[in-house]
Short mmCIF file of C-alpha atoms in Angstrom, two decimals:
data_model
loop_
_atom_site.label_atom_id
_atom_site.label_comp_id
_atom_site.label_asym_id
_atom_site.label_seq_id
_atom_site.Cartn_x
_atom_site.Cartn_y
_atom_site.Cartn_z
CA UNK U 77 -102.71 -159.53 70.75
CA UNK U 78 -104.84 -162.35 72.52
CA UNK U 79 -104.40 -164.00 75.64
CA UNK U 80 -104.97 -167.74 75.88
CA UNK U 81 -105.83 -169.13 79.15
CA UNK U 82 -105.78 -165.58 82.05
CA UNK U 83 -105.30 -168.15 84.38
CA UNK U 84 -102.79 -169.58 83.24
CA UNK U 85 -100.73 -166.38 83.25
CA UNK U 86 -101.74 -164.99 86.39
CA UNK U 87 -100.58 -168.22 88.33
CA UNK U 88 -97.57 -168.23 85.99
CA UNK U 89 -96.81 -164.70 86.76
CA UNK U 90 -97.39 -164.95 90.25
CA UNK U 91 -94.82 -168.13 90.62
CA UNK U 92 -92.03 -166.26 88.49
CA UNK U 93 -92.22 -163.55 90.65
CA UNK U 94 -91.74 -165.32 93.74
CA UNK U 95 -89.45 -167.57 92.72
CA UNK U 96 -87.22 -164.72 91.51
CA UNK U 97 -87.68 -162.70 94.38
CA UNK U 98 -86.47 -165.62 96.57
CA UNK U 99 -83.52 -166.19 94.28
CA UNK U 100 -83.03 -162.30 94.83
CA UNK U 101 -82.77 -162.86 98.55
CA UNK U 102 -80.77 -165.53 98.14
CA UNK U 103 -78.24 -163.57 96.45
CA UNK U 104 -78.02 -160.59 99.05
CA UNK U 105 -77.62 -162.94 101.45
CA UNK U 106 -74.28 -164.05 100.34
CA UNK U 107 -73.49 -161.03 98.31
CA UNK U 108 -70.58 -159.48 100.67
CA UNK U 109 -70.11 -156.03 98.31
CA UNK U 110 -72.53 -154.45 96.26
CA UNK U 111 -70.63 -156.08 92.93
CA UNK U 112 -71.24 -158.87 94.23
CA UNK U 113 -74.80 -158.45 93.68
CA UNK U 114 -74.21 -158.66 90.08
CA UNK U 115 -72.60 -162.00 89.91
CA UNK U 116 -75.46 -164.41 90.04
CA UNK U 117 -77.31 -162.69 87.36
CA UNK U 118 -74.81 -162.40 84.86
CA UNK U 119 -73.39 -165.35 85.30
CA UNK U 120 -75.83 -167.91 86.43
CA UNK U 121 -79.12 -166.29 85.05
CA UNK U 122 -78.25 -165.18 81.36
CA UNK U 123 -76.78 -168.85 80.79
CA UNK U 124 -80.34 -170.30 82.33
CA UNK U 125 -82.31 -167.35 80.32
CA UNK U 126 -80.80 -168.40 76.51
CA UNK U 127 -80.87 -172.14 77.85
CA UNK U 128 -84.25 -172.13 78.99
CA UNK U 129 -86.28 -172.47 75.29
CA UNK U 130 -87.17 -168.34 75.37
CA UNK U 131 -85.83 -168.32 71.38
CA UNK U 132 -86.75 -171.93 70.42
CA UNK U 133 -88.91 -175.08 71.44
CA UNK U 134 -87.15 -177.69 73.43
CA UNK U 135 -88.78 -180.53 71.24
CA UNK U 136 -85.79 -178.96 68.70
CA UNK U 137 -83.01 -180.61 70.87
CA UNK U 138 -81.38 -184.03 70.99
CA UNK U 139 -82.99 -185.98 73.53
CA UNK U 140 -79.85 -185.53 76.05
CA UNK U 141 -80.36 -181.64 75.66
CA UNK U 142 -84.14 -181.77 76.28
CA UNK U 143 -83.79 -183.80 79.37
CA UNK U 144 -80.86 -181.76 80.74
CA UNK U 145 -82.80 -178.31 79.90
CA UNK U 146 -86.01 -179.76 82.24
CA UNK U 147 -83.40 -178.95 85.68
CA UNK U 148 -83.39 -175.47 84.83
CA UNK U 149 -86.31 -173.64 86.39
CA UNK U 150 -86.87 -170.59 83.58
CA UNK U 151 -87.82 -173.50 80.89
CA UNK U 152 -91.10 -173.77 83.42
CA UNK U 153 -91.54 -170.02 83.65
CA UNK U 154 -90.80 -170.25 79.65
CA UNK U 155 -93.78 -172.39 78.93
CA UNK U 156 -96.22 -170.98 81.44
CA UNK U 157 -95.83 -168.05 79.61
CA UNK U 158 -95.79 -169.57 76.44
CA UNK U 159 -99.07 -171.37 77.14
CA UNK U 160 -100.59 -168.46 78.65
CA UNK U 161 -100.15 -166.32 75.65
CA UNK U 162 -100.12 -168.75 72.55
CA UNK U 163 -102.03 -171.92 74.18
CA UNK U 164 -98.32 -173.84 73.06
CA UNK U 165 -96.14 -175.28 75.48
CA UNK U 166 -93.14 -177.95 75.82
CA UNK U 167 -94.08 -179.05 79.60
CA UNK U 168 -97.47 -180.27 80.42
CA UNK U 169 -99.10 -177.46 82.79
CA UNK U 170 -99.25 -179.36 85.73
CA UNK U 171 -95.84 -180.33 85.79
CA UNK U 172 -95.30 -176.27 85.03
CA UNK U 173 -96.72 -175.36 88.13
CA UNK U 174 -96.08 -178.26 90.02
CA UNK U 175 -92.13 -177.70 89.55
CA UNK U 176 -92.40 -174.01 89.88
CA UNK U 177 -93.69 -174.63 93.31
CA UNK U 178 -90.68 -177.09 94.65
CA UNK U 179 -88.37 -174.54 93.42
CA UNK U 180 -90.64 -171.87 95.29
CA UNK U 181 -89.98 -174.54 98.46
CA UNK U 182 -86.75 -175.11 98.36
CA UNK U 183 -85.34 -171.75 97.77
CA UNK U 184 -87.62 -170.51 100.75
CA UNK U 185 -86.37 -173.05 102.92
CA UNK U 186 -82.50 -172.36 102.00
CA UNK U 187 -83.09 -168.35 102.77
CA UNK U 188 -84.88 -169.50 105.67
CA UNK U 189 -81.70 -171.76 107.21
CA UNK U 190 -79.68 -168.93 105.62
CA UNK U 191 -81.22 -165.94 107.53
CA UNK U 192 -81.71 -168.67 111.06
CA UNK U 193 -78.41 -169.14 110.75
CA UNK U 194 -77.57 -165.40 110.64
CA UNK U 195 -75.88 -165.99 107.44
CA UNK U 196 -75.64 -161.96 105.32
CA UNK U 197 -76.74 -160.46 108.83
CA UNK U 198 -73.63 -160.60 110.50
CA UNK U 199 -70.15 -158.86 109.73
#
């Protein structure tokens, strides 16, 4: 077991942790029961998960496929990873990072209106 670039994975770690954690909040936020909780991950982020190139590399898929894979998020967190580890990747590490982070904004900025707005707070 070697790692390739530390770096790498620290940064990547770091990112998928946020990102998730914001997606997390997201969720609870418009989660009205507890089963409700469950929705978004079985539904949204298993689909995503076996989507996102964790049991293949994209440069497998038809060029429509490959394109349409690069708007989900976990192909990013996929080859972060993947580079980190094995020094292989699918997405240049810039663009990695550099998309990990606008998800990072976005979703921050949603829970932010969200939780302004008193959205999840309020029965």
């Amino acid at each position: 077991f070697q790692v390739n670039l530390w770096i790498s994975l620290a940064l990547t770690l770091v990112l998928t942790a946020v990102l998730f954690s914001l997606a997390g909040l997201l969720n609870a936020v418009f989660a009205k029961t507890f089963d409700d909780i469950s929705l978004i991950p079985t539904f949204v982020l298993t689909p995503l998960t076996y989507l996102g190139g964790v049991f293949y590399s994209l440069t497998l898929l038809p060029p429509f496929w490959q394109g349409l894979s690069h708007l989900n998020p976990i192909v990013y967190m996929i080859s972060g990873f993947r580079y980190g580890f094995l020094g292989i990747n699918d997405v240049p590490l810039a663009t990695t990072f550099g998309v990990l982070v606008v998800f990072i904004v976005a979703f921050y900025l949603l829970c932010w209106y969200l939780i302004q707005r008193g959205r999840g707070l309020r029965s």
